[in-house]
Coordinates of C-alpha atoms in Angstrom, one line a residue:
Chain A
M1 CA 6.7 -2.7 17.6
R2 CA 9.9 -1.1 16.3
V3 CA 12.1 -3.5 14.3
P4 CA 14.8 -2.1 12.0
L5 CA 15.5 -3.5 8.6
D6 CA 19.1 -3.8 7.2
G7 CA 20.1 -1.4 4.6
L8 CA 17.7 1.5 5.5
P9 CA 18.8 5.0 6.4
E10 CA 18.6 6.1 10.1
R11 CA 16.8 9.2 9.2
V12 CA 14.4 10.2 6.3
T13 CA 13.3 13.6 5.2
I14 CA 9.6 13.7 4.3
Y15 CA 9.0 16.3 1.7
E16 CA 5.4 17.2 2.4
V17 CA 3.4 18.2 -0.7
G18 CA -0.1 18.4 0.7
P19 CA -0.6 22.1 0.6
R20 CA 0.6 22.4 -3.0
D21 CA 0.2 19.1 -4.9
G22 CA -2.6 18.0 -2.6
L23 CA -4.8 21.1 -2.5
Q24 CA -4.1 21.9 -6.2
N25 CA -6.0 18.7 -7.1
E26 CA -8.9 19.1 -4.7
S27 CA -12.1 20.4 -6.2
T28 CA -13.3 22.1 -3.0
A29 CA -12.2 25.7 -2.6
V30 CA -10.1 26.1 0.5
P31 CA -9.9 29.6 2.2
V32 CA -6.5 31.0 2.5
A33 CA -6.7 31.1 6.3
V34 CA -7.4 27.4 6.3
K35 CA -4.3 26.8 4.0
A36 CA -2.1 28.8 6.3
E37 CA -3.4 26.9 9.4
F38 CA -2.8 23.7 7.5
V39 CA 0.9 24.6 6.9
R40 CA 1.3 25.7 10.5
R41 CA -0.2 22.5 11.8
L42 CA 2.0 20.4 9.5
A43 CA 5.1 22.2 10.8
A44 CA 3.9 21.8 14.4
A45 CA 3.5 18.0 13.7
G46 CA 7.2 17.9 12.9
L47 CA 7.3 18.1 9.1
R48 CA 10.6 19.9 8.2
V49 CA 9.9 20.5 4.5
I50 CA 6.5 21.7 3.3
E51 CA 5.9 22.7 -0.2
T52 CA 3.6 25.6 0.4
T53 CA 2.0 26.6 -2.9
S54 CA 2.7 27.2 -6.5
L55 CA 3.2 30.5 -8.3
V56 CA 1.5 29.5 -11.5
R57 CA -1.0 31.5 -13.5
P58 CA -4.1 32.0 -11.4
D59 CA -6.4 31.4 -14.4
L60 CA -4.7 28.0 -15.0
V61 CA -4.7 26.7 -11.4
P62 CA -7.4 28.7 -9.6
Q63 CA -7.0 26.5 -6.5
L64 CA -3.7 28.2 -5.9
A65 CA -4.6 31.7 -7.0
D66 CA -4.1 32.9 -3.5
A67 CA -0.4 32.0 -3.4
E68 CA 0.9 35.5 -2.5
E69 CA -1.7 35.9 0.1
L70 CA -0.9 32.6 1.6
L71 CA 2.9 33.4 1.6
A72 CA 2.2 36.7 3.3
A73 CA 0.2 35.0 6.0
L74 CA 3.1 32.7 6.9
P75 CA 6.5 33.5 8.3
R76 CA 9.5 33.0 6.0
E77 CA 11.2 29.9 7.3
P78 CA 13.6 27.4 5.9
G79 CA 12.0 24.3 4.5
R80 CA 9.1 26.0 2.7
P81 CA 9.7 25.6 -1.0
V82 CA 7.3 27.0 -3.6
L83 CA 6.7 25.6 -7.1
V84 CA 7.5 28.1 -9.9
P85 CA 6.7 27.3 -13.6
N86 CA 8.9 30.0 -15.2
L87 CA 10.7 33.3 -14.8
R88 CA 7.5 35.1 -14.1
G89 CA 6.9 32.7 -11.3
L90 CA 10.4 33.1 -10.0
D91 CA 9.9 36.9 -9.9
R92 CA 6.8 36.4 -7.9
A93 CA 8.7 34.0 -5.5
L94 CA 11.5 36.5 -5.0
A95 CA 9.1 39.3 -4.3
C96 CA 7.6 37.1 -1.6
G97 CA 11.0 36.4 0.0
V98 CA 10.9 32.7 -0.9
T99 CA 14.3 31.0 -0.5
E100 CA 13.5 27.5 -2.0
I101 CA 11.8 26.8 -5.2
A102 CA 10.8 23.8 -7.3
I103 CA 10.4 23.4 -11.0
F104 CA 8.4 20.7 -12.7
A105 CA 9.8 18.8 -15.8
S106 CA 8.6 15.7 -17.7
A107 CA 10.6 12.6 -18.7
T108 CA 8.3 12.1 -21.7
E109 CA 7.6 14.2 -24.8
T110 CA 3.8 13.6 -24.6
F111 CA 3.5 14.9 -21.0
A112 CA 5.9 17.7 -21.7
R113 CA 3.7 18.8 -24.6
R114 CA 0.4 18.4 -22.7
N115 CA 1.5 19.9 -19.4
L116 CA 4.1 22.5 -20.6
N117 CA 3.2 22.9 -24.2
R118 CA 6.8 22.2 -25.1
T119 CA 9.1 19.5 -26.1
V120 CA 11.4 18.1 -23.4
D121 CA 14.3 20.1 -24.9
E122 CA 12.2 23.3 -25.0
S123 CA 11.1 22.8 -21.4
L124 CA 14.7 22.4 -20.2
D125 CA 15.6 25.5 -22.2
M126 CA 12.8 27.3 -20.4
F127 CA 13.9 26.1 -17.0
A128 CA 17.6 26.9 -17.6
P129 CA 17.4 30.6 -16.9
V130 CA 15.0 30.0 -14.0
V131 CA 17.4 27.8 -12.2
E132 CA 20.4 30.0 -13.1
R133 CA 18.8 33.1 -11.8
A134 CA 17.4 31.3 -8.7
R135 CA 20.9 30.0 -7.9
A136 CA 22.4 33.4 -8.5
E137 CA 19.9 34.8 -5.9
G138 CA 21.0 32.1 -3.5
L139 CA 17.9 30.0 -3.7
W140 CA 17.7 26.2 -3.3
V141 CA 16.2 24.5 -6.3
R142 CA 14.4 21.2 -6.6
G143 CA 13.7 19.7 -10.0
Y144 CA 10.6 17.5 -10.2
L145 CA 10.8 14.9 -13.0
S146 CA 7.4 13.3 -13.8
M147 CA 6.3 10.1 -15.6
V148 CA 9.5 8.3 -14.6
C149 CA 7.8 4.8 -14.4
G150 CA 5.4 5.1 -17.2
D151 CA 3.3 7.6 -19.2
P152 CA -0.4 7.3 -19.9
W153 CA 0.0 8.0 -23.6
E154 CA 3.5 6.5 -24.2
G155 CA 3.3 3.4 -21.9
D156 CA 6.7 2.2 -20.7
V157 CA 9.3 4.9 -20.3
P158 CA 12.9 3.6 -20.8
I159 CA 15.1 4.1 -17.8
E160 CA 17.9 5.6 -19.9
Q161 CA 15.5 8.3 -21.1
V162 CA 14.5 9.2 -17.5
V163 CA 18.1 9.3 -16.4
A164 CA 19.1 11.5 -19.4
V165 CA 16.5 14.1 -18.5
A166 CA 17.3 13.7 -14.8
R167 CA 21.0 14.3 -15.5
R168 CA 20.2 17.5 -17.4
L169 CA 18.1 18.8 -14.5
V170 CA 21.0 18.3 -12.2
D171 CA 23.4 19.9 -14.7
L172 CA 21.1 22.9 -14.8
G173 CA 21.8 23.4 -11.1
C174 CA 19.0 21.6 -9.3
S175 CA 20.1 20.7 -5.8
E176 CA 17.5 18.0 -5.4
L177 CA 15.8 15.8 -8.0
S178 CA 12.3 14.3 -7.3
L179 CA 11.6 11.3 -9.4
G180 CA 7.9 11.1 -9.8
D181 CA 5.8 8.0 -10.8
T182 CA 3.0 10.4 -11.7
I183 CA 0.5 7.7 -12.7
G184 CA 1.5 5.1 -10.0
V185 CA 2.3 2.2 -12.3
G186 CA 5.8 1.4 -11.1
T187 CA 6.9 -1.5 -9.0
P188 CA 9.9 -2.0 -6.7
G189 CA 12.3 -3.6 -9.2
Q190 CA 11.8 -0.7 -11.6
V191 CA 12.3 1.8 -8.8
T192 CA 15.5 0.1 -7.7
A193 CA 16.8 -0.1 -11.2
L194 CA 16.0 3.6 -11.9
I195 CA 17.7 4.8 -8.8
G196 CA 20.7 2.6 -9.6
A197 CA 20.9 4.0 -13.1
A198 CA 20.7 7.5 -11.9
V199 CA 23.5 7.0 -9.4
A200 CA 25.5 5.2 -12.1
A201 CA 25.0 8.3 -14.3
G202 CA 26.7 10.4 -11.6
I203 CA 23.7 11.8 -9.7
E204 CA 24.5 11.5 -6.0
V205 CA 21.8 9.5 -4.2
E206 CA 21.7 12.2 -1.5
R207 CA 20.1 14.5 -4.2
I208 CA 17.4 12.0 -5.2
A209 CA 13.9 12.1 -3.8
V210 CA 11.0 9.9 -4.8
H211 CA 7.4 10.8 -5.4
F212 CA 4.9 7.9 -5.6
H213 CA 1.2 7.8 -6.3
D214 CA -1.1 5.1 -4.9
T215 CA -3.1 4.6 -8.0
Y216 CA -2.3 0.9 -8.1
G217 CA -1.5 0.6 -4.4
Q218 CA 2.3 0.4 -5.0
A219 CA 3.4 3.7 -3.4
L220 CA 4.6 2.4 0.0
A221 CA 6.3 -0.7 -1.4
N222 CA 8.1 1.5 -4.0
S223 CA 9.1 3.9 -1.2
L224 CA 10.6 1.0 0.7
A225 CA 12.6 -0.1 -2.4
A226 CA 13.8 3.5 -2.8
L227 CA 15.0 3.6 0.8
R228 CA 16.9 0.4 0.3
A229 CA 18.5 1.9 -2.7
G230 CA 19.9 4.7 -0.6
V231 CA 17.3 7.4 -1.0
T232 CA 16.7 9.5 2.1
T233 CA 14.0 11.9 0.9
V234 CA 10.4 10.8 0.2
D235 CA 7.6 13.0 -1.0
A236 CA 4.2 12.4 0.6
S237 CA 0.9 14.2 1.0
A238 CA -0.8 14.6 4.4
G239 CA -4.0 12.6 4.4
G240 CA -3.3 11.4 0.9
L241 CA -4.6 14.6 -0.5
G242 CA -4.6 15.3 -4.3
G243 CA -3.2 13.5 -7.3
C244 CA -2.3 14.5 -10.8
P245 CA -5.1 16.2 -12.7
F246 CA -3.5 15.6 -16.1
A247 CA -2.9 11.9 -15.8
R248 CA -5.4 9.2 -16.6
S249 CA -6.8 7.3 -13.6
A250 CA -4.5 9.2 -11.3
T251 CA -5.4 9.0 -7.6
G252 CA -3.8 10.4 -4.6
N253 CA -0.3 10.8 -3.5
L254 CA 1.2 8.5 -1.0
A255 CA -0.3 9.5 2.3
T256 CA 2.2 11.0 4.7
E257 CA 0.6 9.1 7.6
D258 CA 1.0 5.7 5.9
L259 CA 4.7 6.5 5.2
V260 CA 5.2 7.6 8.8
W261 CA 3.6 4.4 10.2
M262 CA 6.0 2.3 8.2
L263 CA 9.1 4.5 9.1
D264 CA 8.1 4.6 12.8
G265 CA 7.8 0.8 12.7
L266 CA 11.2 0.5 11.1
G267 CA 12.7 2.8 13.7
V268 CA 13.6 5.4 11.0
E269 CA 13.6 8.9 12.4
T270 CA 11.4 11.4 10.6
G271 CA 10.7 14.0 13.3
V272 CA 6.9 13.6 12.7
D273 CA 4.4 13.2 15.5
L274 CA 1.9 10.8 13.9
T275 CA -0.9 11.7 16.3
A276 CA -0.6 15.4 15.6
L277 CA -0.4 14.7 11.9
V278 CA -3.6 12.6 11.9
E279 CA -5.4 15.2 13.8
T280 CA -4.4 17.7 11.2
S281 CA -5.6 15.5 8.3
V282 CA -8.9 14.8 10.1
W283 CA -9.3 18.5 10.6
L284 CA -8.6 19.3 7.0
A285 CA -10.9 16.5 5.8
G286 CA -13.7 18.2 7.7
K287 CA -12.9 21.4 5.8
L288 CA -13.0 19.5 2.5
G289 CA -16.2 17.7 3.5
R290 CA -14.9 14.2 2.8
P291 CA -12.9 11.5 4.7
S292 CA -9.2 11.2 4.1
P293 CA -8.1 8.4 1.8
S294 CA -5.2 7.6 4.1
R295 CA -5.6 4.2 5.6
V296 CA -3.7 5.3 8.8
V297 CA -5.9 8.4 9.2
R298 CA -9.1 6.3 8.8
A299 CA -7.9 3.6 11.2
L300 CA -6.6 6.0 13.9
A301 CA -9.6 8.3 13.6
K302 CA -11.9 5.4 14.1
E303 CA -9.8 4.2 17.0
R304 CA -10.0 7.6 18.6
D305 CA -13.7 7.9 18.2
R306 CA -14.4 4.5 19.7
Chain B
M1 CA 7.4 -2.5 -17.3
R2 CA 8.8 -5.7 -15.9
V3 CA 11.9 -5.3 -13.9
P4 CA 13.0 -8.0 -11.5
L5 CA 14.5 -7.4 -8.1
D6 CA 17.3 -9.3 -6.6
G7 CA 16.4 -11.9 -3.9
L8 CA 12.8 -12.6 -5.0
P9 CA 11.4 -16.0 -5.9
E10 CA 10.7 -16.7 -9.6
R11 CA 7.2 -18.0 -8.8
V12 CA 4.7 -17.1 -6.0
T13 CA 1.6 -19.0 -5.0
I14 CA -1.3 -16.7 -4.2
Y15 CA -3.5 -18.3 -1.6
E16 CA -6.9 -16.7 -2.4
V17 CA -9.0 -16.1 0.6
G18 CA -11.8 -14.0 -0.9
P19 CA -14.6 -16.6 -0.9
R20 CA -14.0 -17.5 2.8
D21 CA -12.2 -14.7 4.7
G22 CA -13.6 -12.1 2.3
L23 CA -17.3 -13.1 2.1
Q24 CA -17.4 -14.1 5.8
N25 CA -16.8 -10.5 6.7
E26 CA -19.2 -8.9 4.2
S27 CA -22.5 -7.8 5.6
T28 CA -24.4 -8.4 2.3
A29 CA -25.9 -11.9 2.0
V30 CA -24.5 -13.5 -1.2
P31 CA -26.5 -16.3 -2.8
V32 CA -24.8 -19.7 -3.0
A33 CA -24.9 -19.6 -6.8
V34 CA -23.0 -16.4 -6.8
K35 CA -20.4 -17.8 -4.5
A36 CA -19.9 -20.9 -6.7
E37 CA -19.6 -18.6 -9.8
F38 CA -17.1 -16.5 -7.8
V39 CA -14.9 -19.5 -7.1
R40 CA -15.2 -20.7 -10.7
R41 CA -14.2 -17.3 -12.0
L42 CA -11.3 -17.0 -9.7
A43 CA -10.0 -20.4 -10.9
A44 CA -10.5 -19.4 -14.5
A45 CA -8.5 -16.2 -13.8
G46 CA -5.6 -18.5 -12.8
L47 CA -5.7 -18.7 -9.1
R48 CA -4.4 -22.1 -8.1
V49 CA -5.4 -22.2 -4.5
I50 CA -8.8 -20.9 -3.4
E51 CA -10.0 -21.2 0.2
T52 CA -13.7 -21.9 -0.6
T53 CA -15.6 -21.7 2.6
S54 CA -15.6 -22.5 6.3
L55 CA -17.4 -25.4 8.1
V56 CA -18.1 -23.4 11.2
R57 CA -21.4 -23.4 13.2
P58 CA -24.0 -21.8 10.9
D59 CA -25.4 -19.8 13.8
L60 CA -22.0 -18.3 14.6
V61 CA -21.1 -17.3 11.0
P62 CA -24.4 -17.1 9.0
Q63 CA -22.6 -15.7 5.9
L64 CA -21.1 -19.2 5.4
A65 CA -24.1 -21.3 6.5
D66 CA -24.4 -22.6 3.0
A67 CA -20.9 -24.3 3.1
E68 CA -22.1 -27.8 2.2
E69 CA -24.4 -26.5 -0.5
L70 CA -21.5 -24.5 -2.0
L71 CA -19.1 -27.5 -1.9
A72 CA -21.8 -29.6 -3.6
A73 CA -22.1 -27.1 -6.4
L74 CA -18.3 -27.2 -7.1
P75 CA -16.2 -30.0 -8.5
R76 CA -13.7 -31.5 -6.0
E77 CA -10.4 -30.2 -7.3
P78 CA -6.9 -29.8 -5.7
G79 CA -6.3 -26.3 -4.3
R80 CA -9.7 -25.8 -2.7
P81 CA -9.0 -25.8 1.1
V82 CA -11.8 -25.3 3.5
L83 CA -11.5 -23.9 7.0
V84 CA -12.6 -26.2 9.8
P85 CA -12.8 -25.1 13.5
N86 CA -12.9 -28.5 15.2
L87 CA -13.5 -32.2 14.8
R88 CA -17.2 -31.6 14.0
G89 CA -16.1 -29.4 11.1
L90 CA -13.6 -32.0 10.0
D91 CA -16.4 -34.6 9.9
R92 CA -18.4 -32.3 7.7
A93 CA -15.4 -31.6 5.5
L94 CA -14.7 -35.3 5.0
A95 CA -18.4 -35.9 4.2
C96 CA -18.0 -33.3 1.5
G97 CA -14.9 -35.0 0.0
V98 CA -12.7 -32.0 0.9
T99 CA -9.0 -32.9 0.6
E100 CA -7.4 -29.8 2.1
I101 CA -8.3 -28.0 5.3
A102 CA -7.2 -25.1 7.4
I103 CA -7.4 -24.5 11.1
F104 CA -7.2 -21.1 12.7
A105 CA -5.1 -20.5 15.8
S106 CA -4.0 -17.4 17.7
A107 CA -0.6 -16.2 18.8
T108 CA -2.1 -14.4 21.8
E109 CA -4.0 -15.4 24.8
T110 CA -6.6 -12.6 24.5
F111 CA -7.5 -13.4 21.0
A112 CA -7.6 -17.1 21.7
R113 CA -10.0 -16.4 24.5
R114 CA -12.2 -14.1 22.5
N115 CA -12.2 -16.0 19.2
L116 CA -11.9 -19.6 20.4
N117 CA -13.0 -19.3 24.1
R118 CA -9.8 -21.1 25.1
T119 CA -6.3 -20.4 26.2
V120 CA -3.6 -20.9 23.5
D121 CA -2.7 -24.2 25.1
E122 CA -6.3 -25.4 25.2
S123 CA -6.8 -24.3 21.5
L124 CA -3.8 -26.3 20.5
D125 CA -5.1 -29.3 22.4
M126 CA -8.4 -28.9 20.5
F127 CA -6.6 -28.8 17.2
A128 CA -4.3 -31.7 17.8
P129 CA -6.8 -34.5 17.1
V130 CA -8.2 -32.5 14.2
V131 CA -4.8 -32.4 12.5
E132 CA -4.0 -35.9 13.5
R133 CA -7.2 -37.3 12.0
A134 CA -7.0 -35.1 8.9
R135 CA -3.5 -36.3 8.3
A136 CA -4.5 -39.9 8.9
E137 CA -7.2 -39.4 6.2
G138 CA -4.6 -38.1 3.8
L139 CA -5.6 -34.4 4.0
W140 CA -3.3 -31.4 3.6
V141 CA -3.5 -29.1 6.5
R142 CA -2.8 -25.4 6.8
G143 CA -2.4 -23.7 10.2
Y144 CA -3.4 -20.1 10.4
L145 CA -1.7 -18.2 13.2
S146 CA -3.3 -14.8 13.9
M147 CA -2.2 -11.6 15.7
V148 CA 1.5 -12.3 14.8
C149 CA 2.4 -8.6 14.6
G150 CA 0.3 -7.1 17.3
D151 CA -2.9 -7.7 19.2
P152 CA -5.6 -5.1 19.7
W153 CA -5.8 -5.9 23.4
E154 CA -2.3 -6.9 24.2
G155 CA -0.4 -4.5 22.0
D156 CA 3.0 -5.7 20.9
V157 CA 3.3 -9.5 20.6
P158 CA 6.9 -10.8 21.2
I159 CA 8.4 -12.6 18.2
E160 CA 9.5 -15.5 20.4
Q161 CA 5.9 -16.0 21.5
V162 CA 4.7 -16.1 17.9
V163 CA 7.4 -18.5 16.9
A164 CA 6.7 -20.8 19.8
V165 CA 3.0 -21.2 18.8
A166 CA 4.0 -21.5 15.1
R167 CA 6.5 -24.3 16.0
R168 CA 3.7 -26.1 17.9
L169 CA 1.3 -25.9 14.9
V170 CA 4.0 -27.4 12.6
D171 CA 4.7 -30.1 15.2
L172 CA 1.0 -30.9 15.3
G173 CA 1.4 -31.8 11.6
C174 CA 0.4 -28.7 9.7
S175 CA 1.9 -28.7 6.2
E176 CA 1.7 -25.0 5.8
L177 CA 1.7 -22.1 8.3
S178 CA 0.1 -18.8 7.5
L179 CA 1.4 -16.0 9.6
G180 CA -1.4 -13.4 9.9
D181 CA -1.0 -9.8 10.8
T182 CA -4.7 -9.7 11.6
I183 CA -4.9 -6.1 12.6
G184 CA -2.4 -4.8 10.0
V185 CA 0.0 -3.0 12.4
G186 CA 3.2 -4.7 11.3
T187 CA 6.0 -3.1 9.3
P188 CA 8.6 -4.7 7.0
G189 CA 11.4 -5.0 9.6
Q190 CA 9.1 -6.9 12.0
V191 CA 8.0 -9.2 9.2
T192 CA 11.6 -9.9 8.2
A193 CA 12.6 -10.6 11.8
L194 CA 9.6 -12.8 12.4
I195 CA 10.2 -15.0 9.3
G196 CA 13.9 -15.1 10.2
A197 CA 13.1 -16.3 13.7
A198 CA 10.6 -18.9 12.5
V199 CA 13.2 -20.3 10.1
A200 CA 15.8 -20.2 12.9
A201 CA 13.4 -22.3 15.0
G202 CA 13.4 -25.0 12.3
I203 CA 10.3 -24.1 10.3
E204 CA 11.2 -24.5 6.6
V205 CA 10.5 -21.2 4.8
E206 CA 8.7 -23.2 2.1
R207 CA 6.0 -24.0 4.7
I208 CA 5.5 -20.3 5.6
A209 CA 2.8 -18.2 4.1
V210 CA 2.0 -14.6 5.0
H211 CA -1.4 -13.0 5.5
F212 CA -1.5 -9.2 5.7
H213 CA -4.3 -6.7 6.2
D214 CA -4.2 -3.2 4.8
T215 CA -5.6 -1.4 7.8
Y216 CA -2.6 0.9 8.0
G217 CA -1.6 0.6 4.3
Q218 CA 1.3 -1.7 5.0
A219 CA 0.1 -5.0 3.4
L220 CA 2.0 -4.8 0.1
A221 CA 5.3 -3.5 1.6
N222 CA 5.1 -6.3 4.2
S223 CA 4.5 -8.8 1.4
L224 CA 7.5 -7.6 -0.4
A225 CA 9.6 -8.0 2.8
A226 CA 8.3 -11.5 3.2
L227 CA 9.2 -12.4 -0.4
R228 CA 12.7 -11.1 0.2
A229 CA 12.9 -13.3 3.3
G230 CA 12.2 -16.3 1.1
V231 CA 8.5 -16.8 1.5
T232 CA 6.8 -18.0 -1.7
T233 CA 3.1 -18.1 -0.6
V234 CA 1.1 -15.0 0.0
D235 CA -2.5 -14.8 1.1
A236 CA -4.7 -12.2 -0.6
S237 CA -8.4 -11.5 -1.2
A238 CA -9.9 -10.7 -4.6
G239 CA -11.0 -7.1 -4.7
G240 CA -9.7 -6.6 -1.1
L241 CA -12.9 -8.3 0.2
G242 CA -13.4 -8.8 3.9
G243 CA -11.4 -8.2 7.0
C244 CA -11.4 -9.6 10.5
P245 CA -14.7 -9.0 12.4
F246 CA -13.2 -9.6 15.8
A247 CA -10.4 -7.1 15.6
R248 CA -10.6 -3.4 16.3
S249 CA -10.4 -1.1 13.3
A250 CA -9.8 -4.0 11.0
T251 CA -10.2 -3.3 7.3
G252 CA -9.7 -5.5 4.3
N253 CA -7.2 -8.1 3.4
L254 CA -4.5 -7.3 0.9
A255 CA -6.3 -7.1 -2.5
T256 CA -5.2 -9.9 -4.8
E257 CA -5.1 -7.5 -7.7
D258 CA -2.7 -5.1 -5.9
L259 CA -0.4 -8.0 -5.2
V260 CA -0.6 -9.3 -8.7
W261 CA 0.2 -5.8 -10.1
M262 CA 3.4 -5.8 -8.0
L263 CA 4.4 -9.4 -8.9
D264 CA 3.7 -8.8 -12.6
G265 CA 5.9 -5.7 -12.5
L266 CA 8.6 -7.7 -10.7
G267 CA 8.4 -10.5 -13.3
V268 CA 7.4 -13.0 -10.6
E269 CA 5.1 -15.7 -12.1
T270 CA 1.7 -16.2 -10.4
G271 CA -0.3 -17.7 -13.2
V272 CA -3.0 -15.0 -12.6
D273 CA -4.6 -13.1 -15.5
L274 CA -5.0 -9.7 -14.0
T275 CA -7.7 -8.6 -16.4
A276 CA -9.9 -11.6 -15.8
L277 CA -9.4 -11.2 -12.0
V278 CA -10.4 -7.5 -12.1
E279 CA -13.5 -8.4 -14.2
T280 CA -14.4 -10.9 -11.5
S281 CA -14.0 -8.4 -8.7
V282 CA -16.0 -5.8 -10.6
W283 CA -18.7 -8.4 -11.2
L284 CA -18.8 -9.4 -7.5
A285 CA -18.7 -5.7 -6.3
G286 CA -21.9 -5.3 -8.4
K287 CA -23.5 -8.2 -6.5
L288 CA -22.4 -6.7 -3.2
G289 CA -23.7 -3.3 -4.2
R290 CA -20.5 -1.3 -3.5
P291 CA -17.2 -0.6 -5.2
S292 CA -14.1 -2.8 -4.6
P293 CA -11.6 -1.3 -2.1
S294 CA -8.7 -2.6 -4.3
R295 CA -6.8 0.3 -5.9
V296 CA -6.0 -1.7 -9.0
V297 CA -9.6 -2.8 -9.5
R298 CA -10.7 0.8 -9.2
A299 CA -8.0 2.2 -11.5
L300 CA -8.5 -0.5 -14.2
A301 CA -12.3 -0.4 -14.0
K302 CA -12.1 3.4 -14.5
E303 CA -9.7 2.9 -17.4
R304 CA -11.9 0.3 -19.0
D305 CA -15.0 2.5 -18.7
R306 CA -13.3 5.5 -20.2

C-alpha cells in the first residue's frame, strides 16, 4: 500500500554502490564479464547512478584489479562514477573516458592513518590536486566522508569534527558529499543532528548523500531520518553486497531492495523496478555462491519459488 | 553517541514476546527449564513486560504444551502476560494465577478464517466473554490485532477496516491494543496513517502498541514512525526469535536488541541493559543450535569474541 509521509522528498536518487563497494568486499572472485553484466542489469532495473569500480592499486584491492577491463566492456554513460584514490587513479580514469569520480576521505585521524596512511590534513592535501584537476577536466566529483557516526578505534566522533572535514571537501570542489556511517553505529537523532549541522555550516542539503551500514540494523531507520532532514540521495548496495573491510564488525551496506521497498511504500519515486532488481541480486548471489543478505531479496525470492 | 530526536517519547515500554511468539515459532524443542531461565534472564536484563507463554491447545502448538509447567516454575509477578485463545485458556490462566492476558484477533477475514476458523465477527463474539470475564476477575487484557498492514491472501488491508476492528477490541474492554504487521509489508507512511486513524477513532495513543516483523527489513523504520506518532509501547523479540507460522514468507519479529540500540542512541529510556540482553540471546541461540538473526547480537557477540 502506498501511503506518503509528510516532509519527505517526492523523488530520491539511489546511488548504487554494489559493483564497487559491494564487490570490493566480497571474497569470491567475480569474472569481469559478470561484473559488466551486473552493471548492465542494474541500469536496466532503473538505477540511474551506479558506482562501477575503483581505480586503486591492483595489488591493494585485487577484487577490482580488472577496473580498466570492466570500463572498456561498458559504454560511457552518465551516472557511472568511479572511485579514484589519487592523481594516478585520476589519470587512469581520464584515460578510460570516465566523467564522474569519487574520492574517499575520513572524518577521523585513526581511520585516515589506517586507510590512507596520512593525517586528515595530509589526506585533504592529497585530494586537493585530484579534485582540482578533475574539475578542470569537467568531471563531476563526489567526496565520501567515512566514520561520520563513530570510529572503531576512537569511539564517538564529534559532529563539529565531521562537519569541519565535510566543509573542506566541499571547499575543495566536491559536487556531492556522501556522509558514511562506516561501522553502522549511528541512530536517527545523530543523523538528523549531523545533517542539520552540515546545512548550518553552509553545505547545501542537495549536495548531501548518506551512506549507511546495517551492522546494528539501523541503516533504513537512519535513511528515513536523513530523508526527513531534506537529503535526496541515498547510497545502497544491490542485495546488501559488501561492507567495509577495514572496520571492526562491519557488515553489509544497506540493501538497495530494502530501501526501494520503503520508498515504494512511501510513494517516493526512485525509477527502480524492484522485481528486476531482485532478479539481478538473486542472479549475482548465484555467481557468488551464497544467498543475498537483503531481507527483501530473500522474501521475494522465496515468494517467487513457492 | 546519544542524540535525541524531536517528537519522541522520553520512555518506551518494550513488550518482550520472545518466550511466546519467538519460541512458538522455533522448530527446536526447548526444555521448560531453559524457558524459565530465559524469562528470568530477560527480566534481569531489565525487560519490564515479558509475554511468557500461551495457553493454547497443546496438540495445536506443541512448542508451548508446557505452559502450566513453565508458569509454575516462575514467580507470579506483574508484567508477565500470557496469551489465551478462548474461555478454556482463560480458565487455565486463572488456575495458574496469571493476572495479565492477551487475545489474538485478525483484521482480515481470510486470516481470521485460517487462524481462528471464524469470521472476524465470530471471532470478536468468541473474545467478548473472555475479555468480560477476565476484566471481572481484575485481569489486564491486551488485544493483538494482526495483518494490519497487509494480508498474504487479501493484499492491501484498508486502514478503515483495521481501525474498525481495533475499535471493537477496545470496546470489548482491552486495555492495550497491539497493531501487528504480521507479514512485515508495511512502511512508515502507512504506520503513521494507521495510528493517526486509530487515534481519530477515539483510541487513546497510550493504549496502542506496535508489533513489526522484519520480513522486508522495515521493522525498525516502522517502529520509529510509530514512536513519532506518539506510541510508547513497542513489541520485540529477544534475538529476533520466531515469526508467524501461518503467514507466507514470514521471518522474525523485530529483534529487541536492534530496537534497544536505536532507543539507547536516541536517549529514550527503556530500562534494558543491552549487554545482559545480548548475553541472554547468545546463550539461547546456543540452546537452539543456531546464531541469532539479530544484527546487534551478531555484531556485539563478534566484538566480544575478538
